[in-house]
Coordinates of C-alpha atoms in Angstrom, one line a residue:
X86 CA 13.5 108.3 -167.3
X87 CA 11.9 111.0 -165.2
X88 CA 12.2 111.4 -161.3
X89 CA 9.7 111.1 -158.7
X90 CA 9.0 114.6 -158.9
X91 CA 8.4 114.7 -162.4
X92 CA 5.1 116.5 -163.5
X93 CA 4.7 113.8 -166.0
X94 CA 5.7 110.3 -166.7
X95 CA 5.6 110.4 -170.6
X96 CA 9.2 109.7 -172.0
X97 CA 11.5 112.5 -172.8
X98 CA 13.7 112.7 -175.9
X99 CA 16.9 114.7 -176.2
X100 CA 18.4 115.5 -179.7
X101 CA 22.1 116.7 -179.4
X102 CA 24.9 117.5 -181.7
X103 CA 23.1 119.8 -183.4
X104 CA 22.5 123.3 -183.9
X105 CA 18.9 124.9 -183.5
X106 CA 16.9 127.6 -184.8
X107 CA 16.4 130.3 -181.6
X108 CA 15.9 134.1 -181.3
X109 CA 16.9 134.5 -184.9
X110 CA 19.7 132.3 -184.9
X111 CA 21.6 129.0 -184.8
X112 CA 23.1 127.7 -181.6
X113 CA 24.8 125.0 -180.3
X114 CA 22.2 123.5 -178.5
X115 CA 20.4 120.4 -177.4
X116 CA 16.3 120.5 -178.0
X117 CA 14.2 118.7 -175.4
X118 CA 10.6 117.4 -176.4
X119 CA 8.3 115.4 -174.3
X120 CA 4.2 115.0 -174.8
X121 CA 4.7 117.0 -178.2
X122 CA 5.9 119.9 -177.2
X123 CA 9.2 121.9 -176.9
X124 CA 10.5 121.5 -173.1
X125 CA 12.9 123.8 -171.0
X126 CA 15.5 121.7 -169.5
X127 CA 16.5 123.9 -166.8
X128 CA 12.8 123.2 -165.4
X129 CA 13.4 119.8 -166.3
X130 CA 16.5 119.4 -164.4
X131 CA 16.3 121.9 -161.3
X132 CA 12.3 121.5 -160.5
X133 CA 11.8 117.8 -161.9
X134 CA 15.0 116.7 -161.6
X135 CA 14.6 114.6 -164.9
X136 CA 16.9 113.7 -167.5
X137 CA 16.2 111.7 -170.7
X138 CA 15.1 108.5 -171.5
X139 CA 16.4 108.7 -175.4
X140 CA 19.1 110.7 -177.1
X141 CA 19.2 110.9 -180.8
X142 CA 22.4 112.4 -182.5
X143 CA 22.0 114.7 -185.2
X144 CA 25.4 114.8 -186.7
X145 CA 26.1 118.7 -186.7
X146 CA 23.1 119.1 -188.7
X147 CA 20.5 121.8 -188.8
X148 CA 17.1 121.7 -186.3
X149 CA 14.6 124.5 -187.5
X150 CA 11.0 124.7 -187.1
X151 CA 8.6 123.0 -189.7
X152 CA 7.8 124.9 -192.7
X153 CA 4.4 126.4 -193.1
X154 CA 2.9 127.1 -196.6
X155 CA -0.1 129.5 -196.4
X156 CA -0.7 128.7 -200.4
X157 CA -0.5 125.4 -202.1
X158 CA -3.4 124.6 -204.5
X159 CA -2.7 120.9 -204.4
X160 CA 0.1 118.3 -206.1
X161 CA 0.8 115.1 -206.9
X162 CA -2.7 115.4 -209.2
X163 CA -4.8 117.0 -206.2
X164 CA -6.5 120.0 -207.3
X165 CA -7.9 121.3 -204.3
X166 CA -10.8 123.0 -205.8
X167 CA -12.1 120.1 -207.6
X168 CA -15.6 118.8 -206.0
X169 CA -15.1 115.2 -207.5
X170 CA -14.0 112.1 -205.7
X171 CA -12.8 111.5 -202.5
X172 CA -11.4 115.7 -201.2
X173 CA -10.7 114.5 -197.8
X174 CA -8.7 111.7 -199.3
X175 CA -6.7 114.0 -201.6
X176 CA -6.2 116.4 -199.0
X177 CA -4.6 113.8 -197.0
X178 CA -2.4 112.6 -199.7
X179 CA -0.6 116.0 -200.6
X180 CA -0.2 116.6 -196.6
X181 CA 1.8 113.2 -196.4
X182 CA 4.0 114.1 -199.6
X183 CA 4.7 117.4 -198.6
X184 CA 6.1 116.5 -195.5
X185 CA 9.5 115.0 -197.6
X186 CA 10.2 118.9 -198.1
X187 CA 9.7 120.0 -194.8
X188 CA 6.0 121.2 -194.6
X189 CA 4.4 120.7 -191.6
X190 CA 1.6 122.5 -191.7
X191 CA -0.5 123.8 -195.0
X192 CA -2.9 125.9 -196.0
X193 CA -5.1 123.8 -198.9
X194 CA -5.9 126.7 -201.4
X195 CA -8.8 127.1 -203.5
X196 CA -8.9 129.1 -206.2
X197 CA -11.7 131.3 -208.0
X198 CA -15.0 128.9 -208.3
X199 CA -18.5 129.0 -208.8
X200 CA -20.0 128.9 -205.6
X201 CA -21.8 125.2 -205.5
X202 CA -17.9 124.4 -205.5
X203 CA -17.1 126.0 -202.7
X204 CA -20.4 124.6 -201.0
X205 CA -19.3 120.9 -201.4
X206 CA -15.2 121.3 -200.6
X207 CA -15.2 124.1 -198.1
X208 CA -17.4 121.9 -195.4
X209 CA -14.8 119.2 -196.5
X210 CA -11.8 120.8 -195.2
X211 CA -11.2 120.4 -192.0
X212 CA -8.4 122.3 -189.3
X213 CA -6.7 118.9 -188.1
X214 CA -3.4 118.3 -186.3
X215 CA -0.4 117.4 -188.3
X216 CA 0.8 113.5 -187.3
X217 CA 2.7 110.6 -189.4
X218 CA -0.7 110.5 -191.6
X219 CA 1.0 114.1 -192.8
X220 CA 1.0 117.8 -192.4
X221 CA -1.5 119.4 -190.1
X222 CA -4.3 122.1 -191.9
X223 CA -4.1 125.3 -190.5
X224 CA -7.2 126.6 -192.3
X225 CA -8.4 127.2 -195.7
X226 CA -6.9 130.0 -198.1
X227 CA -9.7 131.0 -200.3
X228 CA -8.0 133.0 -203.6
X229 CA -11.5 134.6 -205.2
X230 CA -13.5 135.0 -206.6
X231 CA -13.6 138.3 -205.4
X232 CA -10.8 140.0 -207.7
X233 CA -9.6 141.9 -211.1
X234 CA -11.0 140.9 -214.0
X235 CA -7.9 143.0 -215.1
X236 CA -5.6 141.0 -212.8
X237 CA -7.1 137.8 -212.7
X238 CA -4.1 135.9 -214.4
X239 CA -4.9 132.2 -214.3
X240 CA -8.5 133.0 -212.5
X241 CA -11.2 131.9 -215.3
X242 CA -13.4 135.7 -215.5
X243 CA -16.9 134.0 -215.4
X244 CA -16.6 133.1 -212.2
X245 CA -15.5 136.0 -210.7
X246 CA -17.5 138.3 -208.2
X247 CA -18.4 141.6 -207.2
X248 CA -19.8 143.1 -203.7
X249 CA -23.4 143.7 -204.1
X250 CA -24.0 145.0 -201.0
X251 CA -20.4 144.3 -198.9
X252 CA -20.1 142.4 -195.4
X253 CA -21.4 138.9 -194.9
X254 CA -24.4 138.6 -197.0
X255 CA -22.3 138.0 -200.1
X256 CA -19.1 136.1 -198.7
X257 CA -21.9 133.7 -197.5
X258 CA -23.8 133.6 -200.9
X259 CA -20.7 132.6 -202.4
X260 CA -18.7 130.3 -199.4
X261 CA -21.5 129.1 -198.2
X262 CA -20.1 129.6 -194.5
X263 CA -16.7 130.2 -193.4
X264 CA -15.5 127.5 -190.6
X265 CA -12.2 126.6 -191.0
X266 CA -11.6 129.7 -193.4
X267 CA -8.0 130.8 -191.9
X268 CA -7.3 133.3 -195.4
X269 CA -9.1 135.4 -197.8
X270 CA -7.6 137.2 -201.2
X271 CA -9.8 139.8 -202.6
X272 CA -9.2 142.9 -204.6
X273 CA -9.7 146.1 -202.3
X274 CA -10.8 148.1 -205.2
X275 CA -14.2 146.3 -205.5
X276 CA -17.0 148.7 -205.0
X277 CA -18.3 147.2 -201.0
X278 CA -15.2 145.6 -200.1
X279 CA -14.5 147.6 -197.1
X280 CA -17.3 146.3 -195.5
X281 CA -16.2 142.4 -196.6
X282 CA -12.5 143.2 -195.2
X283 CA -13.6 144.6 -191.7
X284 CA -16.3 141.4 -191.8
X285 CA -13.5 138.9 -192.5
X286 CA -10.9 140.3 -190.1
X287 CA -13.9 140.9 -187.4
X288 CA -13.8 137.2 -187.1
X289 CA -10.3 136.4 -187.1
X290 CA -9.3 136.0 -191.0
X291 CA -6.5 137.5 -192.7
X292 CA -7.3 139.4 -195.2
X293 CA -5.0 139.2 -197.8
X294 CA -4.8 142.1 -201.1
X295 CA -3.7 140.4 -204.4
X296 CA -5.1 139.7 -208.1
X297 CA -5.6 143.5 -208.1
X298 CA -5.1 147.0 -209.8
X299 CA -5.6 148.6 -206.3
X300 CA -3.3 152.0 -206.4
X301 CA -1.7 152.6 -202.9
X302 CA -4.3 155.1 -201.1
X303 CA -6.9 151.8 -201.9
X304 CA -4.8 149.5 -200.3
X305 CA -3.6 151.6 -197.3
X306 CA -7.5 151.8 -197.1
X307 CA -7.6 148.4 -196.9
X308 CA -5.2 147.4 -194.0
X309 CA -6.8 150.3 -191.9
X310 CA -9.8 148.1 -192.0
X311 CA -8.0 145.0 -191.4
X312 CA -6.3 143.5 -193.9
X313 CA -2.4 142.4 -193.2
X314 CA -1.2 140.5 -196.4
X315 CA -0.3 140.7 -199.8
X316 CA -0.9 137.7 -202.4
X317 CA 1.9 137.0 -204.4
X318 CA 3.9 139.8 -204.3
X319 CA 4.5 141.6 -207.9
X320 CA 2.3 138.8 -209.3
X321 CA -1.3 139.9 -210.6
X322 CA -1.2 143.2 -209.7
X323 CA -0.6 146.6 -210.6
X324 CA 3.6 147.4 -211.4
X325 CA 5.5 149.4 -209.0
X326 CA 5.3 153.2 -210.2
X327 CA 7.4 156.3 -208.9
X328 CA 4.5 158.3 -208.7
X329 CA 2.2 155.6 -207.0
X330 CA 3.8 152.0 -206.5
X331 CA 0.3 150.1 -205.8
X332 CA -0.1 147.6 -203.2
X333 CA 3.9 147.1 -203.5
X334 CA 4.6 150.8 -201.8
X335 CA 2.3 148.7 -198.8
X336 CA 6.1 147.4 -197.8
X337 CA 7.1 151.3 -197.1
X338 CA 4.0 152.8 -196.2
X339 CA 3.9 154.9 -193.4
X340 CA -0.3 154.5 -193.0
X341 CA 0.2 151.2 -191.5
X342 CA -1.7 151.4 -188.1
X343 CA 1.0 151.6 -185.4
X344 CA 1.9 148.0 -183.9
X345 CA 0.5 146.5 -187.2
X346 CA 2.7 144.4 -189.8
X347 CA 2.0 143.7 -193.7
X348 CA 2.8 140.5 -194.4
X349 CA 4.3 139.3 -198.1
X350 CA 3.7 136.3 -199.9
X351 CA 6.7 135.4 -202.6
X352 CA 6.8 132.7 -205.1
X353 CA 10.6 132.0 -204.7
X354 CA 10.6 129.5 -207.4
X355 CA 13.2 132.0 -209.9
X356 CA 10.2 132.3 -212.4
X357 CA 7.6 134.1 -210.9
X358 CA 10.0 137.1 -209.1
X359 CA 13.2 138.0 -210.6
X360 CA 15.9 137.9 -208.2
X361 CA 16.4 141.8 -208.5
X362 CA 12.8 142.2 -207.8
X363 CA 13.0 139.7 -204.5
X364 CA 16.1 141.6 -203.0
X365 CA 14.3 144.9 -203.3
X366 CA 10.9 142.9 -201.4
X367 CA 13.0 141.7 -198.7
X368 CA 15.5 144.6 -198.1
X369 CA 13.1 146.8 -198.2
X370 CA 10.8 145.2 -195.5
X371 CA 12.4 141.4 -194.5
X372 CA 10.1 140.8 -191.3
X373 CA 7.4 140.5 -193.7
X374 CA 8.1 138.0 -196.3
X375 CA 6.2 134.8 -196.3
X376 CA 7.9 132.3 -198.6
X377 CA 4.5 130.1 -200.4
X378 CA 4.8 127.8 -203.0
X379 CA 1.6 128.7 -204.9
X380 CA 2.2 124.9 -205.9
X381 CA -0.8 123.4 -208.0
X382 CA -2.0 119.7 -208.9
X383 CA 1.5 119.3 -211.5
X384 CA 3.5 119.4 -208.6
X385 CA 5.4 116.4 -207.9
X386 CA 4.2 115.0 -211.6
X387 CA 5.8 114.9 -215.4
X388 CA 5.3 117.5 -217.5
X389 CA 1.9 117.8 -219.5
X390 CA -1.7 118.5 -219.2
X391 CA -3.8 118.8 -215.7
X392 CA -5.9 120.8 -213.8
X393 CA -5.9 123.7 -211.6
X394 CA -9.9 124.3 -210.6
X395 CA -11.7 124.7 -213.8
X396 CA -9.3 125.4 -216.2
X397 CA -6.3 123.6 -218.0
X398 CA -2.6 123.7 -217.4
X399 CA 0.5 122.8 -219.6
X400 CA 3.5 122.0 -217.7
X401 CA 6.9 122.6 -219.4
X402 CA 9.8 122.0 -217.4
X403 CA 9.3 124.3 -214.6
X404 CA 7.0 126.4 -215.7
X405 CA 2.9 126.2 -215.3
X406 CA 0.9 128.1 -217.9
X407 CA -3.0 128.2 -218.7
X408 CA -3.0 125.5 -221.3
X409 CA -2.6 127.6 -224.9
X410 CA -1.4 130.5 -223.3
X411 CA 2.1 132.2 -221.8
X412 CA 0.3 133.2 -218.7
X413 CA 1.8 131.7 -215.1
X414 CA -0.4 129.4 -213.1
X415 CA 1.0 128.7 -210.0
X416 CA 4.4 126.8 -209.5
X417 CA 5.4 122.9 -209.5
X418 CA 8.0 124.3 -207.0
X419 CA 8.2 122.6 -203.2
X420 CA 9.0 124.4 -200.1
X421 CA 12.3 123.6 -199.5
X422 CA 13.0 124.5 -203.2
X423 CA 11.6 128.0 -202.5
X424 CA 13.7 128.1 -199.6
X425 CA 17.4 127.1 -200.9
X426 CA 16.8 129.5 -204.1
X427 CA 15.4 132.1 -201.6
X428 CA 18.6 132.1 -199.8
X429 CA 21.0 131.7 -203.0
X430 CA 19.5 135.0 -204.9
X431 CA 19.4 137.3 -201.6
X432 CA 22.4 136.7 -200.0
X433 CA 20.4 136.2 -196.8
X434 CA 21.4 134.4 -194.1
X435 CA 20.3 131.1 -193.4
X436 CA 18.6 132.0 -190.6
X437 CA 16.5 134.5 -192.2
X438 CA 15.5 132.0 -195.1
X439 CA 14.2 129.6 -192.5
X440 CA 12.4 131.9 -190.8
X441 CA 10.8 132.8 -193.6
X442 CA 8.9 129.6 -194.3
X443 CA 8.3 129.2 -190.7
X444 CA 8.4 131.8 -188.4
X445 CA 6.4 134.4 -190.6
X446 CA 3.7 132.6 -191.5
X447 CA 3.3 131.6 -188.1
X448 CA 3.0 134.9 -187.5
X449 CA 0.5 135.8 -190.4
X450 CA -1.6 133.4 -189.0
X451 CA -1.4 134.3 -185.3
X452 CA -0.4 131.1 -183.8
X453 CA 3.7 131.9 -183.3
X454 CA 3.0 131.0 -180.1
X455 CA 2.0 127.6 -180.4
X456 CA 4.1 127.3 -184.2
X457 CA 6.4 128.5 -186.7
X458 CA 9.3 128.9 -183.3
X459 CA 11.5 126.4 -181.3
X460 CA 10.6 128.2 -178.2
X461 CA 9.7 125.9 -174.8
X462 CA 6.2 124.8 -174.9
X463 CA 5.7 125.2 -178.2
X464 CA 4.4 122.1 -180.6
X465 CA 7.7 120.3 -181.4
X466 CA 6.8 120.8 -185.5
X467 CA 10.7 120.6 -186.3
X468 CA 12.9 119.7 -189.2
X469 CA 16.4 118.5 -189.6
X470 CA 18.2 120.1 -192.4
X471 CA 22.2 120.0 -193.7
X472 CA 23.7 122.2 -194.4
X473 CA 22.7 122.7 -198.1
X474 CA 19.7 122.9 -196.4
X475 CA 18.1 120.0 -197.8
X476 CA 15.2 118.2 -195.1
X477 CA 16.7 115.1 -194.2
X478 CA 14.3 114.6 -191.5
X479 CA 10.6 115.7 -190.8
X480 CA 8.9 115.6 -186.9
X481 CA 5.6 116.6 -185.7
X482 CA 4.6 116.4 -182.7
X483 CA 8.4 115.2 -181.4
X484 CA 7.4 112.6 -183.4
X485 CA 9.6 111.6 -187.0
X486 CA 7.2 111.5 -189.8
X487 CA 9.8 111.5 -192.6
X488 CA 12.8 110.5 -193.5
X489 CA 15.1 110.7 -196.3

């Protein structure tokens, strides 16, 4: 238990035998958490003169941070973007499944919508703190309307939108208002959309290029006026080119803004990216990549019919398609899933996969210094892995949520 001169008297938990994910690497060492957060021992020890009150021993496994997944549509049957029933309630019941594959924090996604949709759901999601009830929301990720008609893949066209005039006035006509709005994808080849991108950014959310036929100049455009990520890598968008590679040359550009970083999301799922195409991503530019699962309502279920906002999807095996049709919508694939195949088909180390689902989102976001790290006083989000790297256990908070 702590000492007399211990700033506080809340119990302190040691894990040991195990080997944590700091500065880029695994090392044999113990993780400290107290009050929910990641705690320096050497403070602990030398100015508290504390020790612990529990030990748990994690058999040689794997600690890493708790994945983050900046796009999951819903699962389990969830559709995030339907208006009907309970959305709080089947919010709440993807965020505790999720946490069996490691997720600790999400990002609910909607997809394209008419706007009295967005007007009844988006009040309805709320940022909230992760805890045994399940993963914490980080935000909202709001994919359209404002994209390609060209590029809209699984996007139903008569709800998509244009910039009338750019800027706020039609980002409110269409969300309604944007609290809790932590993500937006639009197409930076819409007539107005400067305006929209320096609006969204102004107030702290990522702006996010994807269902688009931007060419590269557009989308260089687009970061100088804030935006920082790119949906779905090689998904819905123009093909890479010699003579101009589209938003994919954003990995190489060199008309990023000095000190600025383009993010990537990738659907590691080994349908939606061949594996050639996801070496080339992540050797050409591996600070960036964001592993998402782009997971819809089928996840977690058998194959057949559901929904994914106002369309139909067929389910065969692994594969989601627009009911009658070949074309992709979303994945059935979980984070840890994307994670394991991320790290078999790039020859990556394990480190790097990890950091992928963890640290860079984090980063996206802007909060890698509360999540996404094992750093001291960080939240102690954290997951314990084997070395398969399968989850074997889930914590939020220092607190076990899951277990397998």
């Amino acid at each position: 238990m702590p000492s007399n001169k211990s700033v506080s008297d809340a119990p302190i938990t040691q894990f040991v035998n195990c080997r944590i994910l700091k500065d880029h690497r695994l090392q044999w060492e113990d993780l400290w958490v107290r009050e929910g957060k990641i705690l320096n021992p050497e403070k602990l020890f030398f100015d508290e003169e504390g020790y612990a009150d529990h030990k748990v021993d994690c058999g040689k496994k794997i600690i890493a941070p708790g994945f983050i997944d900046v796009q999951i549509n819903g699962g389990y049957g969830i559709d995030f973007s339907q208006a009907s029933g309970d959305i709080r309630r089947g919010v709440a019941q993807v965020a505790k499944k999720i946490l069996e594959h490691g997720v600790t924090s999400f990002c609910p996604t909607l997809v394209t919508s008419p706007p009295d949709i967005y007007h009844k759901v988006i009040p309805e999601l709320r940022v909230q703190d992760g805890g045994p009830e399940g993963a914490g929301v980080l935000g909202i990720h709001l994919e359209g309307p404002f994209i390609s008609e060209q590029k809209r893949g699984a996007h139903p066209p008569k709800f998509l939108r244009t910039f009338k005039a750019g800027g706020v006035a039609d980002l409110m006509e269409t969300y309604g208002h944007l609290d809790n709005v932590a993500l937006v994808t639009l197409a930076p080849e819409l007539a107005n959309s400067a305006a929209a991108i320096r609006e969204l950014s102004g107030r702290g959310i990522v702006v996010s290029l994807g269902h688009s036929m931007a060419d590269l100049s557009q989308a260089e455009e687009a970061v100088q006026n804030g935006a920082m990520c790119i949906t779905h890598l090689f998904n819905a968008m123009l093909p890479f080119h010699h003579r101009d590679p589209g938003i994919v040359g954003l990995l190489t550009s060199d008309r990023i803004p000095p000190g600025r970083m383009v993010y990537y999301g990738m659907i590691a799922d080994g349908i939606h990216t061949h594996p050639a195409a996801l070496r080339i991503a992540y050797r050409a530019h591996p600070a960036g990549l964001v592993l998402v699962t782009d997971a819809v309502t089928a996840m977690g279920l058998p194959p057949g019919q559901h929904s994914l906002g106002q369309q139909q999807i067929d389910i065969q095996g692994l594969h989601a398609y627009v009911a009658g049709t070949t074309i992709l919508s979303g994945s059935i694939a979980t984070m840890d899933m994307c994670v394991r195949h991320f790290r078999e088909v790039s020859g990556c180390t394990v480190e790097a996969a990890l950091e992928a689902a963890s640290l860079h989102p984090a980063q996206l976001l802007g909060i890698s210094h509360r999540k996404g790290t094992l750093e001291f006083g960080t939240d102690a989000d954290f997951i314990v892995l084997d070395d398969t790297l399968t989850v074997r256990e889930t914590y939020i908070a220092g607190q076990q949520v899951w277990r397998k």
